[in-house]
mmCIF file of C-alpha atoms in Angstrom:
data_model
loop_
_atom_site.group_PDB
_atom_site.id
_atom_site.type_symbol
_atom_site.label_atom_id
_atom_site.label_comp_id
_atom_site.label_asym_id
_atom_site.label_seq_id
_atom_site.Cartn_x
_atom_site.Cartn_y
_atom_site.Cartn_z
ATOM 1 C CA MET A 1 18.450 -96.678 55.669
ATOM 2 C CA PHE A 2 15.229 -94.844 56.297
ATOM 3 C CA THR A 3 13.194 -92.293 53.674
ATOM 4 C CA ILE A 4 13.213 -88.779 54.854
ATOM 5 C CA GLY A 5 9.283 -89.446 55.941
ATOM 6 C CA ASP A 6 10.212 -92.630 58.779
ATOM 7 C CA PHE A 7 13.616 -90.831 59.886
ATOM 8 C CA ALA A 8 11.220 -87.679 60.512
ATOM 9 C CA ARG A 9 8.874 -89.669 62.777
ATOM 10 C CA LEU A 10 11.869 -91.620 65.026
ATOM 11 C CA GLY A 11 13.357 -88.261 65.170
ATOM 12 C CA ARG A 12 9.821 -86.312 66.119
ATOM 13 C CA VAL A 13 10.930 -83.781 63.943
ATOM 14 C CA SER A 14 8.786 -82.269 60.349
ATOM 15 C CA VAL A 15 9.724 -83.580 56.999
ATOM 16 C CA ARG A 16 10.288 -79.953 56.099
ATOM 17 C CA MET A 17 12.444 -79.312 58.865
ATOM 18 C CA LEU A 18 15.160 -81.853 57.887
ATOM 19 C CA ARG A 19 14.976 -80.598 54.978
ATOM 20 C CA HIS A 20 15.470 -77.230 55.800
ATOM 21 C CA TYR A 21 18.639 -78.894 58.112
ATOM 22 C CA ASP A 22 20.004 -80.636 54.982
ATOM 23 C CA ALA A 23 20.005 -76.974 52.781
ATOM 24 C CA VAL A 24 21.927 -75.444 55.527
ATOM 25 C CA GLY A 25 24.722 -78.591 55.700
ATOM 26 C CA LEU A 26 23.353 -79.130 59.443
ATOM 27 C CA LEU A 27 21.866 -82.583 58.556
ATOM 28 C CA PRO A 28 22.370 -84.353 55.248
ATOM 29 C CA PRO A 29 21.109 -87.409 54.218
ATOM 30 C CA ALA A 30 23.072 -90.089 54.396
ATOM 31 C CA HIS A 31 22.277 -91.061 50.818
ATOM 32 C CA VAL A 32 20.262 -89.185 47.823
ATOM 33 C CA ASP A 33 18.922 -91.199 45.423
ATOM 34 C CA PRO A 34 20.346 -89.853 41.932
ATOM 35 C CA SER A 35 17.448 -90.406 39.980
ATOM 36 C CA SER A 36 14.706 -89.858 41.894
ATOM 37 C CA GLY A 37 16.516 -87.557 44.331
ATOM 38 C CA TYR A 38 14.502 -89.170 47.260
ATOM 39 C CA ARG A 39 16.797 -88.545 50.555
ATOM 40 C CA PHE A 40 17.717 -91.596 53.004
ATOM 41 C CA TYR A 41 18.881 -91.024 56.510
ATOM 42 C CA THR A 42 20.358 -93.837 59.018
ATOM 43 C CA ALA A 43 19.661 -95.338 62.413
ATOM 44 C CA ALA A 44 23.162 -93.323 63.331
ATOM 45 C CA GLN A 45 22.239 -90.320 62.332
ATOM 46 C CA LEU A 46 19.891 -89.852 64.710
ATOM 47 C CA GLN A 47 21.830 -89.283 67.347
ATOM 48 C CA ARG A 48 22.935 -85.838 65.544
ATOM 49 C CA LEU A 49 19.807 -85.133 65.501
ATOM 50 C CA ASN A 50 19.474 -85.476 68.940
ATOM 51 C CA ARG A 51 22.081 -83.091 69.782
ATOM 52 C CA LEU A 52 20.905 -80.273 67.204
ATOM 53 C CA LEU A 53 17.697 -80.194 68.762
ATOM 54 C CA ALA A 54 19.002 -80.196 71.933
ATOM 55 C CA LEU A 55 21.569 -77.187 71.259
ATOM 56 C CA LYS A 56 18.635 -75.126 69.606
ATOM 57 C CA ASP A 57 16.393 -75.695 72.732
ATOM 58 C CA LEU A 58 19.418 -74.086 75.164
ATOM 59 C CA GLY A 59 18.581 -71.003 72.075
ATOM 60 C CA LEU A 60 22.036 -71.413 69.863
ATOM 61 C CA THR A 61 21.082 -69.800 66.284
ATOM 62 C CA LEU A 62 21.364 -72.675 63.552
ATOM 63 C CA ASP A 63 24.931 -71.382 62.324
ATOM 64 C CA GLN A 64 25.978 -71.988 66.422
ATOM 65 C CA VAL A 65 24.316 -75.296 66.035
ATOM 66 C CA LYS A 66 26.913 -76.040 63.309
ATOM 67 C CA ILE A 67 29.846 -74.515 64.969
ATOM 68 C CA VAL A 68 28.980 -76.812 68.202
ATOM 69 C CA LEU A 69 28.244 -79.719 66.533
ATOM 70 C CA ASP A 70 30.945 -80.059 64.191
ATOM 71 C CA GLU A 71 33.619 -79.561 67.541
ATOM 72 C CA LYS A 72 32.269 -83.074 68.365
ATOM 73 C CA LEU A 73 31.411 -81.997 72.038
ATOM 74 C CA SER A 74 31.292 -85.126 74.229
ATOM 75 C CA VAL A 75 28.215 -86.553 76.143
ATOM 76 C CA GLU A 76 29.419 -84.883 79.212
ATOM 77 C CA GLN A 77 29.878 -81.620 77.717
ATOM 78 C CA LEU A 78 26.433 -81.809 75.966
ATOM 79 C CA HIS A 79 25.071 -83.038 78.858
ATOM 80 C CA GLY A 80 26.581 -80.093 80.948
ATOM 81 C CA MET A 81 25.609 -77.596 78.713
ATOM 82 C CA LEU A 82 21.626 -79.232 78.813
ATOM 83 C CA SER A 83 21.510 -79.463 82.770
ATOM 84 C CA LEU A 84 22.595 -75.515 83.149
ATOM 85 C CA ARG A 85 20.180 -74.406 80.584
ATOM 86 C CA ARG A 86 17.518 -76.809 82.573
ATOM 87 C CA ALA A 87 18.316 -75.146 85.756
ATOM 88 C CA GLU A 88 17.723 -71.699 83.794
ATOM 89 C CA LEU A 89 14.423 -72.877 82.513
ATOM 90 C CA ARG A 90 12.854 -73.989 85.859
ATOM 91 C CA GLN A 91 14.190 -70.681 87.604
ATOM 92 C CA GLN A 92 12.319 -69.003 84.667
ATOM 93 C CA ILE A 93 9.497 -71.291 85.116
ATOM 94 C CA LEU A 94 9.133 -70.108 89.172
ATOM 95 C CA ALA A 95 9.364 -66.445 87.954
ATOM 96 C CA ASP A 96 6.642 -66.342 85.644
ATOM 97 C CA GLU A 97 4.526 -68.510 87.873
ATOM 98 C CA SER A 98 5.446 -65.764 91.103
ATOM 99 C CA ARG A 99 4.297 -63.005 88.397
ATOM 100 C CA LEU A 100 1.539 -64.829 87.821
ATOM 101 C CA ARG A 101 0.141 -65.353 91.581
ATOM 102 C CA ARG A 102 1.136 -61.768 92.159
ATOM 103 C CA VAL A 103 -1.161 -60.697 89.225
ATOM 104 C CA GLU A 104 -3.435 -62.901 90.434
ATOM 105 C CA ALA A 105 -3.397 -61.287 93.797
ATOM 106 C CA ARG A 106 -3.355 -57.761 92.528
ATOM 107 C CA LEU A 107 -6.660 -58.628 90.890
ATOM 108 C CA ARG A 108 -8.660 -60.114 93.976
ATOM 109 C CA ALA A 109 -7.441 -56.602 95.888
ATOM 110 C CA ILE A 110 -8.910 -54.733 93.297
ATOM 111 C CA GLU A 111 -12.026 -56.639 93.028
ATOM 112 C CA ARG A 112 -12.181 -56.330 96.875
ATOM 113 C CA GLU A 113 -11.239 -52.609 97.384
ATOM 114 C CA GLY A 114 -13.983 -50.588 99.056
ATOM 115 C CA ALA A 115 -15.321 -54.604 100.469
ATOM 116 C CA MET A 116 -12.569 -55.147 103.150
ATOM 117 C CA PRO A 117 -14.052 -54.503 106.518
ATOM 118 C CA THR A 118 -12.004 -51.981 108.533
ATOM 119 C CA ASP A 119 -13.824 -52.243 111.801
ATOM 120 C CA ASP A 120 -11.418 -55.486 112.388
ATOM 121 C CA VAL A 121 -8.755 -52.734 113.202
ATOM 122 C CA VAL A 122 -8.497 -53.198 116.689
ATOM 123 C CA VAL A 123 -6.164 -49.907 118.273
ATOM 124 C CA LYS A 124 -3.831 -51.709 121.097
ATOM 125 C CA PRO A 125 -0.429 -51.497 122.481
ATOM 126 C CA VAL A 126 2.146 -54.095 121.703
ATOM 127 C CA PRO A 127 4.901 -55.229 124.341
ATOM 128 C CA SER A 128 8.211 -55.523 123.721
ATOM 129 C CA ALA A 129 9.730 -58.558 122.191
ATOM 130 C CA ARG A 130 13.335 -60.119 122.470
ATOM 131 C CA VAL A 131 13.778 -61.736 119.141
ATOM 132 C CA ALA A 132 17.018 -64.036 117.233
ATOM 133 C CA ARG A 133 16.813 -62.755 113.881
ATOM 134 C CA LEU A 134 18.724 -62.437 110.207
ATOM 135 C CA THR A 135 18.779 -59.649 108.260
ATOM 136 C CA ALA A 136 19.472 -59.245 104.168
ATOM 137 C CA THR A 137 18.199 -56.290 101.738
ATOM 138 C CA ALA A 138 15.481 -56.236 99.286
ATOM 139 C CA ALA A 139 15.680 -54.016 96.084
ATOM 140 C CA SER A 140 12.384 -52.431 97.119
ATOM 141 C CA TYR A 141 9.000 -53.099 99.780
ATOM 142 C CA GLY A 142 7.471 -54.917 96.882
ATOM 143 C CA PRO A 143 6.751 -58.235 97.412
ATOM 144 C CA GLU A 144 8.012 -59.668 94.027
ATOM 145 C CA ASP A 145 11.280 -58.047 95.728
ATOM 146 C CA ILE A 146 10.573 -59.134 99.634
ATOM 147 C CA GLY A 147 9.252 -62.778 99.576
ATOM 148 C CA PRO A 148 12.277 -64.006 97.846
ATOM 149 C CA VAL A 149 14.653 -62.351 100.492
ATOM 150 C CA ILE A 150 12.693 -63.376 103.050
ATOM 151 C CA GLN A 151 11.451 -66.553 102.582
ATOM 152 C CA PRO A 152 14.508 -68.541 103.127
ATOM 153 C CA LEU A 153 15.885 -66.615 106.436
ATOM 154 C CA TYR A 154 13.519 -68.334 108.447
ATOM 155 C CA PRO A 155 14.663 -71.951 107.785
ATOM 156 C CA GLU A 156 18.506 -70.705 107.729
ATOM 157 C CA LEU A 157 17.576 -69.136 111.275
ATOM 158 C CA MET A 158 15.723 -72.004 112.409
ATOM 159 C CA ALA A 159 19.086 -73.844 111.613
ATOM 160 C CA ARG A 160 21.076 -72.150 113.362
ATOM 161 C CA LEU A 161 18.724 -71.730 116.693
ATOM 162 C CA GLU A 162 18.865 -75.442 116.524
ATOM 163 C CA ARG A 163 22.487 -75.808 116.267
ATOM 164 C CA ALA A 164 23.223 -73.259 118.893
ATOM 165 C CA GLY A 165 20.014 -74.888 121.274
ATOM 166 C CA VAL A 166 17.969 -72.026 121.580
ATOM 167 C CA PRO A 167 14.697 -72.634 122.186
ATOM 168 C CA ILE A 168 11.710 -71.013 120.119
ATOM 169 C CA THR A 169 9.752 -69.522 122.845
ATOM 170 C CA GLY A 170 6.815 -67.727 120.629
ATOM 171 C CA TYR A 171 5.741 -66.396 117.232
ATOM 172 C CA GLY A 172 7.723 -65.204 114.128
ATOM 173 C CA ILE A 173 8.213 -62.163 113.883
ATOM 174 C CA ALA A 174 9.050 -60.167 110.553
ATOM 175 C CA THR A 175 10.420 -56.361 110.778
ATOM 176 C CA TYR A 176 11.847 -53.960 107.928
ATOM 177 C CA GLU A 177 13.366 -50.810 107.860
ATOM 178 C CA PRO A 178 14.426 -48.050 104.847
ATOM 179 C CA ALA A 179 17.789 -48.662 103.639
ATOM 180 C CA GLU A 180 19.920 -46.951 100.841
ATOM 181 C CA GLY A 181 17.735 -45.530 98.386
ATOM 182 C CA ASP A 182 14.531 -48.006 97.549
ATOM 183 C CA GLN A 183 16.087 -50.771 99.523
ATOM 184 C CA VAL A 184 14.469 -51.937 102.619
ATOM 185 C CA LEU A 185 16.299 -54.319 105.722
ATOM 186 C CA VAL A 186 14.062 -57.094 105.677
ATOM 187 C CA GLN A 187 14.403 -58.862 109.210
ATOM 188 C CA ALA A 188 13.293 -62.211 109.868
ATOM 189 C CA GLY A 189 13.075 -63.221 113.532
ATOM 190 C CA PHE A 190 11.843 -65.618 116.301
ATOM 191 C CA THR A 191 10.825 -64.913 119.815
ATOM 192 C CA VAL A 192 13.347 -65.966 122.106
ATOM 193 C CA SER A 193 14.157 -65.875 125.836
ATOM 194 C CA VAL A 194 18.168 -65.744 125.752
ATOM 195 C CA GLU A 195 20.486 -63.258 126.624
ATOM 196 C CA PRO A 196 22.384 -61.541 123.145
ATOM 197 C CA SER A 197 25.765 -63.193 122.738
ATOM 198 C CA ALA A 198 28.669 -62.391 120.461
ATOM 199 C CA ALA A 199 28.740 -66.668 120.193
ATOM 200 C CA TYR A 200 25.881 -67.206 118.201
ATOM 201 C CA ASP A 201 25.791 -66.842 114.553
ATOM 202 C CA PHE A 202 22.563 -64.354 114.575
ATOM 203 C CA GLU A 203 21.089 -61.285 116.327
ATOM 204 C CA VAL A 204 19.089 -61.422 119.455
ATOM 205 C CA VAL A 205 17.436 -57.797 120.048
ATOM 206 C CA ASP A 206 15.095 -55.983 121.444
ATOM 207 C CA LEU A 207 12.082 -54.719 119.641
ATOM 208 C CA PRO A 208 10.502 -51.671 121.278
ATOM 209 C CA ALA A 209 7.074 -51.748 122.906
ATOM 210 C CA LEU A 210 4.284 -49.730 120.485
ATOM 211 C CA ASP A 211 2.165 -47.428 122.898
ATOM 212 C CA GLN A 212 -0.271 -47.378 119.884
ATOM 213 C CA ALA A 213 -0.718 -49.753 116.862
ATOM 214 C CA ALA A 214 -3.703 -50.420 114.598
ATOM 215 C CA THR A 215 -3.875 -54.245 114.391
ATOM 216 C CA ILE A 216 -5.591 -56.404 111.881
ATOM 217 C CA VAL A 217 -5.115 -60.291 111.142
ATOM 218 C CA HIS A 218 -4.977 -61.568 107.911
ATOM 219 C CA ARG A 219 -5.800 -64.806 107.047
ATOM 220 C CA GLY A 220 -4.457 -67.069 104.006
ATOM 221 C CA VAL A 221 -1.636 -67.014 101.888
ATOM 222 C CA MET A 222 0.966 -63.879 102.025
ATOM 223 C CA ASP A 223 0.140 -63.483 98.053
ATOM 224 C CA ASP A 224 -3.494 -61.633 99.083
ATOM 225 C CA ILE A 225 -2.050 -59.541 102.065
ATOM 226 C CA ASP A 226 -2.100 -56.633 100.264
ATOM 227 C CA ALA A 227 -5.437 -56.152 100.905
ATOM 228 C CA THR A 228 -5.699 -56.589 104.345
ATOM 229 C CA TYR A 229 -2.447 -54.086 103.884
ATOM 230 C CA GLN A 230 -4.377 -51.635 102.321
ATOM 231 C CA ALA A 231 -7.803 -51.633 104.290
ATOM 232 C CA VAL A 232 -5.770 -50.861 107.623
ATOM 233 C CA ALA A 233 -4.157 -47.474 105.589
ATOM 234 C CA THR A 234 -7.680 -46.330 104.981
ATOM 235 C CA TRP A 235 -8.989 -47.099 108.429
ATOM 236 C CA ILE A 236 -5.470 -44.854 110.057
ATOM 237 C CA GLU A 237 -6.489 -42.196 107.504
ATOM 238 C CA ALA A 238 -10.139 -42.294 108.111
ATOM 239 C CA GLN A 239 -9.601 -41.502 112.071
ATOM 240 C CA GLY A 240 -7.188 -39.256 111.451
ATOM 241 C CA TYR A 241 -3.959 -40.936 112.617
ATOM 242 C CA ARG A 242 -0.331 -40.905 111.175
ATOM 243 C CA GLN A 243 1.951 -44.447 110.221
ATOM 244 C CA ASN A 244 4.862 -44.544 111.692
ATOM 245 C CA GLY A 245 7.348 -46.510 109.708
ATOM 246 C CA TYR A 246 6.744 -49.836 108.368
ATOM 247 C CA ALA A 247 4.364 -52.861 109.944
ATOM 248 C CA ARG A 248 5.474 -56.061 111.891
ATOM 249 C CA GLU A 249 4.480 -58.874 110.292
ATOM 250 C CA VAL A 250 3.633 -61.689 113.588
ATOM 251 C CA TYR A 251 3.365 -65.102 112.204
ATOM 252 C CA LEU A 252 0.568 -66.532 114.184
ATOM 253 C CA ASN A 253 0.055 -69.481 111.980
ATOM 254 C CA TYR A 254 2.651 -69.848 109.317
ATOM 255 C CA GLY A 255 3.015 -72.972 107.241
ATOM 256 C CA HIS A 256 1.121 -75.485 109.122
ATOM 257 C CA GLY A 257 -1.688 -77.027 107.678
ATOM 258 C CA ALA A 258 -3.516 -75.562 104.605
ATOM 259 C CA PRO A 259 -2.419 -72.474 103.500
ATOM 260 C CA ALA A 260 -6.099 -70.927 103.769
ATOM 261 C CA ASP A 261 -5.613 -71.552 107.332
ATOM 262 C CA TRP A 262 -2.334 -69.090 108.119
ATOM 263 C CA VAL A 263 -2.628 -66.103 109.947
ATOM 264 C CA THR A 264 -0.508 -63.148 110.124
ATOM 265 C CA GLU A 265 -1.294 -60.012 112.637
ATOM 266 C CA LEU A 266 -0.082 -56.292 111.079
ATOM 267 C CA GLN A 267 1.330 -54.240 113.675
ATOM 268 C CA LEU A 268 1.323 -50.686 112.662
ATOM 269 C CA GLU A 269 2.603 -47.925 114.838
ATOM 270 C CA ILE A 270 0.591 -44.794 114.561
ATOM 271 C CA THR A 271 0.281 -41.553 116.503
ATOM 272 C CA LYS A 272 -2.278 -38.717 115.908
ATOM 273 C CA PRO A 273 -0.779 -35.693 113.806
#
């Protein structure tokens, strides 16, 4: 048998917690010396302690933990519960990391307010383009809603194009359209040269030419693209233009090399009011 101190060290818990688990009936000692009151535990009780701690990490209260332990879950059942919780925690970590990146990007945008050179804006016509595309709906135009929707569309579209034997002939182009309420239709496309066909499990459409577009090149990760959008918006207003609809994003170099080397051209159709 092990003293409470030794058992605490083996189980990686505090003596105080072991006393508490004893008090609430979760893990009573195997033996209590009647004269000294010293608590003693067996190695076999480590199994129950491990399950107790695992269930606590699942977010269960101690009362709920006791019920589950008393039901004597199998190793397979406990493993399934822990695997599910592990997946949930990983998803939460990814969401928190994404939120942190957005906060950092907003801070960088604030720091560069007024410093982004608007003379980088080029007005030019944009020719029509034939694209194969997939479409999904985002809850809003915010990056926290757009990113998770558009990112999986491109690898899925590439896989479908490969299965169909359709070669990519140019750049990736993302377009956006308003949907119901604040929702946005997110359209991920690649330039192709094939005719539309019902046999494809993707759309083939012709993006119309833009007679006049304010364009600007964004370099680096998409997390920082808000500052570039705001720079071209400042230019449009200062020059007395009006923007028509959402911007097109043309991925001149994306996903190749270091993120700092990625290149995206924003194309915003403009007219004089």
